[in-house]
Amino acid sequence: MTCLPVTLADIDEAARRIDGRVLRTPFVSSPSLTELCGVPVGLKLEHHQTTGSFKLRGATNAVLSLTPEERARGVVAASTGNHGRALAHAAKAEGSIATICMSRLVPDNKVSEIRRLGANVCIVGKSQDEAQVEVDRLVAEDGLVMVPPFDNPAVVAGQGTLGLEIVEAMPDVATVLVPLSGGGLAAGVAAAVKGRSPKIRVIGLTMERGAAMKASLDAGRPVQVEEVASLADSLGGGIGLDNAVTFAMCRALLDDVILLSEAEIAAGMRHAYEEEREVIEGAGAVGIAALVSGRLGRLDGPVAVVLSGRNVDMAQHLRVINREDAP
Ligand SMILES: *Cc1c(COP(=O)(O)O)cnc(C)c1O
């Protein structure tokens, strides 16, 4: 584990750096999931984070790690929404400005929110990989500094601070359930919790539709998958064929990766709303979805579940709750 790009020491340092700039989100026990699973289940309510997702942790750590001269040039990223919101907020808080490039698949509510946070928005192509081409151009021609959504050591270390808070809130945690897309969250959380206690199991959850990290782990190298619309739109996008940080970390640190159907994700959102009284987006519901579906079998407890974000279109959320969107 010592040869991985992000260590527990990096995450401890990130926690000191971003302290006071991001929320320490609540960790609560879930009576209904505890009863369902037969072991204690706790929920990390990270969807209550400022900007509505954990992405603020990584973006804030990355912006604070830049030199003043780099911050003055401005930061740029390709984002499916939540990283864009987070980077817009983090840049503004530190006196910089963000330019966010995203694909046409990103829902309108996320685009307008990023504009409102003061960022420049550019909509290009129909995949995150195409948006990334524009980011590379802005870096090369305009001198902006790229802060990627996941494949960057400072971003992964920032996301890992969430893992430190889980272990503090639930010191005997045995299993951690983490949403998985590019792997910044899962890599950071796994490095943090396994750094504290190596026998904690970390399971990545993602959607069947376009599971790039799962396909890459199976292939033994980063591979491309087709991008398809999903209830868990924040889990869309590739991991990058030249992935430098998160692929190696997920391969080394994740104990399992489980894929969920659209119907299972919808059931997870409904459980969050009806039983936990929480509004969460599809990507944030995959941990609960895995427990409710029974797909994980018998789990070592206590179990901690990361609810990663709440930035869902409210009309879509209502359709899911009313079972009108049944995919
Ligand atoms: C980005 C995001 C994820 C996935 O994080 P990765 O670091 O890309 O794996 C999960 N949930 C939400 C709400 C997100 O915004």
GROMACS .gro file of C-alpha atoms and ligand atoms in nm:
model
  342
    1MET     CA    1   0.000   0.000   0.000
    2THR     CA    2   0.297   0.232   0.056
    3CYS     CA    3   0.365   0.256  -0.321
    4LEU     CA    4   0.018   0.391  -0.405
    5PRO     CA    5  -0.008   0.755  -0.525
    6VAL     CA    6  -0.213   0.871  -0.221
    7THR     CA    7  -0.136   0.761   0.135
    8LEU     CA    8  -0.304   0.806   0.474
    9ALA     CA    9  -0.049   1.082   0.548
   10ASP     CA   10  -0.165   1.276   0.238
   11ILE     CA   11  -0.527   1.240   0.352
   12ASP     CA   12  -0.448   1.357   0.708
   13GLU     CA   13  -0.274   1.660   0.557
   14ALA     CA   14  -0.573   1.728   0.328
   15ALA     CA   15  -0.803   1.715   0.632
   16ARG     CA   16  -0.596   1.986   0.804
   17ARG     CA   17  -0.585   2.194   0.483
   18ILE     CA   18  -0.961   2.195   0.413
   19ASP     CA   19  -1.069   2.215   0.779
   20GLY     CA   20  -1.323   2.498   0.819
   21ARG     CA   21  -1.376   2.526   0.441
   22VAL     CA   22  -1.594   2.215   0.398
   23LEU     CA   23  -1.859   2.073   0.631
   24ARG     CA   24  -1.800   1.776   0.859
   25THR     CA   25  -2.124   1.608   0.749
   26PRO     CA   26  -2.345   1.412   0.992
   27PHE     CA   27  -2.318   1.036   1.039
   28VAL     CA   28  -2.643   0.878   1.159
   29SER     CA   29  -2.758   0.526   1.229
   30SER     CA   30  -3.034   0.381   1.012
   31PRO     CA   31  -3.285   0.180   1.217
   32SER     CA   32  -3.461   0.053   0.905
   33LEU     CA   33  -3.146  -0.072   0.729
   34THR     CA   34  -3.010  -0.210   1.056
   35GLU     CA   35  -3.326  -0.418   1.089
   36LEU     CA   36  -3.317  -0.523   0.724
   37CYS     CA   37  -2.950  -0.628   0.729
   38GLY     CA   38  -2.924  -0.769   1.083
   39VAL     CA   39  -2.607  -0.567   1.152
   40PRO     CA   40  -2.567  -0.200   1.253
   41VAL     CA   41  -2.590   0.027   0.948
   42GLY     CA   42  -2.485   0.393   0.958
   43LEU     CA   43  -2.527   0.659   0.690
   44LYS     CA   44  -2.267   0.926   0.608
   45LEU     CA   45  -2.492   1.212   0.500
   46GLU     CA   46  -2.244   1.367   0.258
   47HIS     CA   47  -2.526   1.493   0.036
   48HIS     CA   48  -2.560   1.767   0.302
   49GLN     CA   49  -2.212   1.891   0.201
   50THR     CA   50  -2.190   2.248   0.063
   51THR     CA   51  -2.270   2.235  -0.314
   52GLY     CA   52  -2.458   1.908  -0.250
   53SER     CA   53  -2.183   1.649  -0.288
   54PHE     CA   54  -1.849   1.526  -0.152
   55LYS     CA   55  -1.675   1.674  -0.460
   56LEU     CA   56  -1.612   1.995  -0.262
   57ARG     CA   57  -1.354   1.811  -0.050
   58GLY     CA   58  -1.129   1.718  -0.342
   59ALA     CA   59  -1.179   2.045  -0.531
   60THR     CA   60  -1.100   2.253  -0.222
   61ASN     CA   61  -0.788   2.051  -0.142
   62ALA     CA   62  -0.671   2.080  -0.504
   63VAL     CA   63  -0.727   2.457  -0.529
   64LEU     CA   64  -0.555   2.516  -0.192
   65SER     CA   65  -0.257   2.307  -0.313
   66LEU     CA   66  -0.192   2.547  -0.606
   67THR     CA   67   0.055   2.838  -0.594
   68PRO     CA   68  -0.098   3.191  -0.585
   69GLU     CA   69   0.029   3.242  -0.942
   70GLU     CA   70  -0.153   2.926  -1.061
   71ARG     CA   71  -0.473   3.031  -0.882
   72ALA     CA   72  -0.457   3.370  -1.057
   73ARG     CA   73  -0.451   3.200  -1.400
   74GLY     CA   74  -0.781   3.021  -1.325
   75VAL     CA   75  -0.876   2.652  -1.304
   76VAL     CA   76  -1.054   2.433  -1.558
   77ALA     CA   77  -1.220   2.090  -1.554
   78ALA     CA   78  -1.443   1.854  -1.748
   79SER     CA   79  -1.733   1.758  -1.523
   80THR     CA   80  -2.066   1.576  -1.521
   81GLY     CA   81  -2.194   1.843  -1.284
   82ASN     CA   82  -2.101   1.793  -0.922
   83HIS     CA   83  -1.727   1.842  -0.969
   84GLY     CA   84  -1.808   2.152  -1.170
   85ARG     CA   85  -2.025   2.294  -0.892
   86ALA     CA   86  -1.760   2.209  -0.635
   87LEU     CA   87  -1.473   2.356  -0.834
   88ALA     CA   88  -1.674   2.672  -0.912
   89HIS     CA   89  -1.739   2.718  -0.539
   90ALA     CA   90  -1.384   2.629  -0.428
   91ALA     CA   91  -1.224   2.857  -0.689
   92LYS     CA   92  -1.446   3.151  -0.594
   93ALA     CA   93  -1.382   3.096  -0.222
   94GLU     CA   94  -1.006   3.121  -0.284
   95GLY     CA   95  -1.017   3.419  -0.521
   96SER     CA   96  -0.975   3.222  -0.846
   97ILE     CA   97  -1.218   3.155  -1.133
   98ALA     CA   98  -1.325   2.819  -1.277
   99THR     CA   99  -1.407   2.723  -1.637
  100ILE     CA  100  -1.619   2.405  -1.654
  101CYS     CA  101  -1.649   2.195  -1.973
  102MET     CA  102  -1.923   1.931  -1.992
  103SER     CA  103  -2.104   1.702  -2.232
  104ARG     CA  104  -2.456   1.752  -2.363
  105LEU     CA  105  -2.575   1.456  -2.147
  106VAL     CA  106  -2.547   1.666  -1.831
  107PRO     CA  107  -2.893   1.770  -1.701
  108ASP     CA  108  -2.996   2.138  -1.725
  109ASN     CA  109  -3.035   2.189  -1.351
  110LYS     CA  110  -2.665   2.113  -1.303
  111VAL     CA  111  -2.553   2.343  -1.584
  112SER     CA  112  -2.745   2.648  -1.459
  113GLU     CA  113  -2.634   2.590  -1.102
  114ILE     CA  114  -2.268   2.597  -1.210
  115ARG     CA  115  -2.324   2.926  -1.394
  116ARG     CA  116  -2.490   3.066  -1.082
  117LEU     CA  117  -2.182   2.975  -0.877
  118GLY     CA  118  -1.981   3.213  -1.095
  119ALA     CA  119  -1.801   2.973  -1.329
  120ASN     CA  120  -1.760   2.997  -1.707
  121VAL     CA  121  -1.945   2.702  -1.866
  122CYS     CA  122  -1.872   2.543  -2.203
  123ILE     CA  123  -2.090   2.259  -2.339
  124VAL     CA  124  -1.904   2.032  -2.584
  125GLY     CA  125  -1.953   1.683  -2.732
  126LYS     CA  126  -2.155   1.392  -2.602
  127SER     CA  127  -1.910   1.231  -2.363
  128GLN     CA  128  -1.677   1.341  -2.087
  129ASP     CA  129  -1.383   1.231  -2.299
  130GLU     CA  130  -1.485   1.486  -2.567
  131ALA     CA  131  -1.526   1.759  -2.303
  132GLN     CA  132  -1.177   1.673  -2.187
  133VAL     CA  133  -1.033   1.759  -2.531
  134GLU     CA  134  -1.158   2.116  -2.482
  135VAL     CA  135  -1.004   2.127  -2.134
  136ASP     CA  136  -0.667   2.024  -2.279
  137ARG     CA  137  -0.696   2.304  -2.537
  138LEU     CA  138  -0.768   2.567  -2.267
  139VAL     CA  139  -0.468   2.444  -2.066
  140ALA     CA  140  -0.236   2.451  -2.370
  141GLU     CA  141  -0.357   2.776  -2.531
  142ASP     CA  142  -0.489   2.989  -2.241
  143GLY     CA  143  -0.269   2.866  -1.955
  144LEU     CA  144  -0.555   2.753  -1.727
  145VAL     CA  145  -0.471   2.493  -1.460
  146MET     CA  146  -0.660   2.164  -1.486
  147VAL     CA  147  -0.827   2.023  -1.174
  148PRO     CA  148  -0.964   1.684  -1.288
  149PRO     CA  149  -1.279   1.533  -1.131
  150PHE     CA  150  -1.099   1.226  -0.993
  151ASP     CA  151  -0.762   1.132  -1.145
  152ASN     CA  152  -0.542   1.362  -0.939
  153PRO     CA  153  -0.363   1.297  -0.606
  154ALA     CA  154  -0.486   1.617  -0.435
  155VAL     CA  155  -0.846   1.542  -0.539
  156VAL     CA  156  -0.827   1.182  -0.416
  157ALA     CA  157  -0.671   1.292  -0.086
  158GLY     CA  158  -0.952   1.545  -0.039
  159GLN     CA  159  -1.222   1.282  -0.100
  160GLY     CA  160  -1.039   1.054   0.146
  161THR     CA  161  -1.112   1.294   0.431
  162LEU     CA  162  -1.467   1.157   0.423
  163GLY     CA  163  -1.324   0.815   0.512
  164LEU     CA  164  -1.144   0.959   0.816
  165GLU     CA  165  -1.475   1.100   0.940
  166ILE     CA  166  -1.648   0.761   0.896
  167VAL     CA  167  -1.389   0.582   1.112
  168GLU     CA  168  -1.416   0.855   1.378
  169ALA     CA  169  -1.795   0.823   1.384
  170MET     CA  170  -1.801   0.440   1.372
  171PRO     CA  171  -1.465   0.314   1.507
  172ASP     CA  172  -1.559  -0.054   1.473
  173VAL     CA  173  -1.685  -0.024   1.113
  174ALA     CA  174  -1.623  -0.349   0.920
  175THR     CA  175  -1.764  -0.270   0.574
  176VAL     CA  176  -1.785   0.061   0.385
  177LEU     CA  177  -2.015   0.098   0.081
  178VAL     CA  178  -1.899   0.368  -0.163
  179PRO     CA  179  -2.043   0.493  -0.494
  180LEU     CA  180  -1.792   0.434  -0.776
  181SER     CA  181  -1.740   0.609  -1.109
  182GLY     CA  182  -1.395   0.748  -1.187
  183GLY     CA  183  -1.286   0.614  -0.852
  184GLY     CA  184  -1.166   0.929  -0.677
  185LEU     CA  185  -1.412   0.885  -0.392
  186ALA     CA  186  -1.361   0.508  -0.357
  187ALA     CA  187  -0.980   0.534  -0.382
  188GLY     CA  188  -0.962   0.812  -0.123
  189VAL     CA  189  -1.207   0.653   0.120
  190ALA     CA  190  -1.041   0.311   0.087
  191ALA     CA  191  -0.692   0.455   0.145
  192ALA     CA  192  -0.822   0.641   0.451
  193VAL     CA  193  -1.015   0.361   0.621
  194LYS     CA  194  -0.764   0.086   0.536
  195GLY     CA  195  -0.486   0.318   0.648
  196ARG     CA  196  -0.658   0.339   0.985
  197SER     CA  197  -0.754  -0.031   0.997
  198PRO     CA  198  -0.644  -0.261   0.712
  199LYS     CA  199  -0.913  -0.523   0.765
  200ILE     CA  200  -1.205  -0.288   0.685
  201ARG     CA  201  -1.372  -0.405   0.361
  202VAL     CA  202  -1.455  -0.142   0.099
  203ILE     CA  203  -1.712  -0.223  -0.171
  204GLY     CA  204  -1.766  -0.002  -0.476
  205LEU     CA  205  -2.121   0.035  -0.613
  206THR     CA  206  -2.207   0.157  -0.960
  207MET     CA  207  -2.471   0.127  -1.231
  208GLU     CA  208  -2.491  -0.146  -1.494
  209ARG     CA  209  -2.509   0.120  -1.765
  210GLY     CA  210  -2.157   0.226  -1.858
  211ALA     CA  211  -1.954   0.095  -1.564
  212ALA     CA  212  -1.609   0.206  -1.683
  213MET     CA  213  -1.409   0.124  -1.370
  214LYS     CA  214  -1.562  -0.225  -1.341
  215ALA     CA  215  -1.486  -0.299  -1.708
  216SER     CA  216  -1.133  -0.168  -1.659
  217LEU     CA  217  -1.070  -0.372  -1.345
  218ASP     CA  218  -1.195  -0.683  -1.531
  219ALA     CA  219  -0.970  -0.605  -1.830
  220GLY     CA  220  -0.667  -0.530  -1.611
  221ARG     CA  221  -0.620  -0.188  -1.776
  222PRO     CA  222  -0.829   0.128  -1.836
  223VAL     CA  223  -1.085   0.065  -2.112
  224GLN     CA  224  -1.355   0.281  -2.270
  225VAL     CA  225  -1.726   0.201  -2.239
  226GLU     CA  226  -2.024   0.356  -2.414
  227GLU     CA  227  -2.188   0.638  -2.218
  228VAL     CA  228  -2.562   0.584  -2.160
  229ALA     CA  229  -2.814   0.799  -1.971
  230SER     CA  230  -2.884   0.663  -1.620
  231LEU     CA  231  -3.071   0.767  -1.306
  232ALA     CA  232  -2.720   0.776  -1.157
  233ASP     CA  233  -2.597   1.038  -1.406
  234SER     CA  234  -2.317   1.148  -1.169
  235LEU     CA  235  -2.163   0.802  -1.218
  236GLY     CA  236  -2.133   0.850  -1.597
  237GLY     CA  237  -1.809   0.900  -1.789
  238GLY     CA  238  -1.491   0.704  -1.854
  239ILE     CA  239  -1.190   0.667  -1.624
  240GLY     CA  240  -0.944   0.795  -1.889
  241LEU     CA  241  -0.728   0.560  -2.097
  242ASP     CA  242  -0.420   0.727  -1.946
  243ASN     CA  243  -0.553   0.696  -1.589
  244ALA     CA  244  -0.261   0.757  -1.351
  245VAL     CA  245  -0.405   0.746  -0.998
  246THR     CA  246  -0.749   0.595  -0.937
  247PHE     CA  247  -0.730   0.276  -1.146
  248ALA     CA  248  -0.424   0.147  -0.960
  249MET     CA  249  -0.573   0.247  -0.624
  250CYS     CA  250  -0.912   0.088  -0.690
  251ARG     CA  251  -0.742  -0.230  -0.812
  252ALA     CA  252  -0.531  -0.246  -0.496
  253LEU     CA  253  -0.787  -0.134  -0.239
  254LEU     CA  254  -1.143  -0.230  -0.341
  255ASP     CA  255  -1.261  -0.567  -0.212
  256ASP     CA  256  -1.552  -0.590  -0.457
  257VAL     CA  257  -1.748  -0.392  -0.717
  258ILE     CA  258  -2.123  -0.447  -0.758
  259LEU     CA  259  -2.334  -0.324  -1.052
  260LEU     CA  260  -2.695  -0.209  -0.997
  261SER     CA  261  -2.989  -0.189  -1.236
  262GLU     CA  262  -3.193   0.127  -1.291
  263ALA     CA  263  -3.485  -0.029  -1.099
  264GLU     CA  264  -3.256  -0.107  -0.803
  265ILE     CA  265  -3.120   0.249  -0.800
  266ALA     CA  266  -3.476   0.386  -0.809
  267ALA     CA  267  -3.566   0.162  -0.514
  268GLY     CA  268  -3.264   0.300  -0.327
  269MET     CA  269  -3.381   0.658  -0.384
  270ARG     CA  270  -3.731   0.565  -0.265
  271HIS     CA  271  -3.596   0.398   0.049
  272ALA     CA  272  -3.385   0.707   0.125
  273TYR     CA  273  -3.690   0.929   0.087
  274GLU     CA  274  -3.956   0.719   0.256
  275GLU     CA  275  -3.756   0.558   0.537
  276GLU     CA  276  -3.465   0.796   0.597
  277ARG     CA  277  -3.646   1.117   0.492
  278GLU     CA  278  -3.355   1.214   0.267
  279VAL     CA  279  -3.361   1.346  -0.091
  280ILE     CA  280  -3.064   1.195  -0.274
  281GLU     CA  281  -2.967   1.164  -0.639
  282GLY     CA  282  -2.932   0.827  -0.811
  283ALA     CA  283  -2.553   0.817  -0.772
  284GLY     CA  284  -2.592   0.884  -0.401
  285ALA     CA  285  -2.842   0.600  -0.363
  286VAL     CA  286  -2.635   0.305  -0.487
  287GLY     CA  287  -2.516   0.203  -0.138
  288ILE     CA  288  -2.870   0.190  -0.002
  289ALA     CA  289  -2.982   0.026  -0.328
  290ALA     CA  290  -2.729  -0.254  -0.281
  291LEU     CA  291  -2.854  -0.320   0.074
  292VAL     CA  292  -3.226  -0.300  -0.013
  293SER     CA  293  -3.183  -0.531  -0.314
  294GLY     CA  294  -3.007  -0.792  -0.101
  295ARG     CA  295  -2.735  -0.812  -0.367
  296LEU     CA  296  -2.450  -0.805  -0.115
  297GLY     CA  297  -2.557  -1.120   0.069
  298ARG     CA  298  -2.441  -1.148   0.429
  299LEU     CA  299  -2.224  -0.854   0.525
  300ASP     CA  300  -1.970  -0.806   0.803
  301GLY     CA  301  -2.105  -0.532   1.030
  302PRO     CA  302  -2.113  -0.258   1.132
  303VAL     CA  303  -2.169  -0.117   0.784
  304ALA     CA  304  -2.116   0.246   0.680
  305VAL     CA  305  -2.294   0.372   0.366
  306VAL     CA  306  -2.181   0.687   0.185
  307LEU     CA  307  -2.471   0.899   0.052
  308SER     CA  308  -2.261   1.100  -0.192
  309GLY     CA  309  -2.490   1.369  -0.338
  310ARG     CA  310  -2.833   1.525  -0.364
  311ASN     CA  311  -2.821   1.717  -0.694
  312VAL     CA  312  -3.117   1.553  -0.863
  313ASP     CA  313  -3.371   1.726  -1.085
  314MET     CA  314  -3.667   1.751  -0.846
  315ALA     CA  315  -3.924   1.665  -1.116
  316GLN     CA  316  -3.730   1.345  -1.186
  317HIS     CA  317  -3.705   1.272  -0.814
  318LEU     CA  318  -4.082   1.304  -0.783
  319ARG     CA  319  -4.135   1.063  -1.074
  320VAL     CA  320  -3.906   0.808  -0.907
  321ILE     CA  321  -4.087   0.844  -0.573
  322ASN     CA  322  -4.424   0.804  -0.750
  323ARG     CA  323  -4.293   0.502  -0.946
  324GLU     CA  324  -4.371   0.682  -1.274
  325ASP     CA  325  -4.017   0.648  -1.406
  326ALA     CA  326  -3.999   0.269  -1.367
  327PRO     CA  327  -3.719   0.184  -1.612
  328LIG     C1  328  -1.871   1.212  -0.870
  328LIG     C2  329  -1.974   1.144  -0.793
  328LIG     C3  330  -1.963   1.006  -0.763
  328LIG     C4  331  -1.850   0.921  -0.812
  328LIG     O1  332  -1.723   0.967  -0.769
  328LIG     P1  333  -1.589   0.918  -0.841
  328LIG     O2  334  -1.480   0.981  -0.765
  328LIG     O3  335  -1.595   0.966  -0.984
  328LIG     O4  336  -1.588   0.770  -0.838
  328LIG     C5  337  -2.062   0.951  -0.683
  328LIG     N1  338  -2.168   1.023  -0.638
  328LIG     C6  339  -2.182   1.153  -0.668
  328LIG     C7  340  -2.301   1.226  -0.616
  328LIG     C8  341  -2.086   1.218  -0.745
  328LIG     O5  342  -2.101   1.348  -0.773
   0.00000   0.00000   0.00000
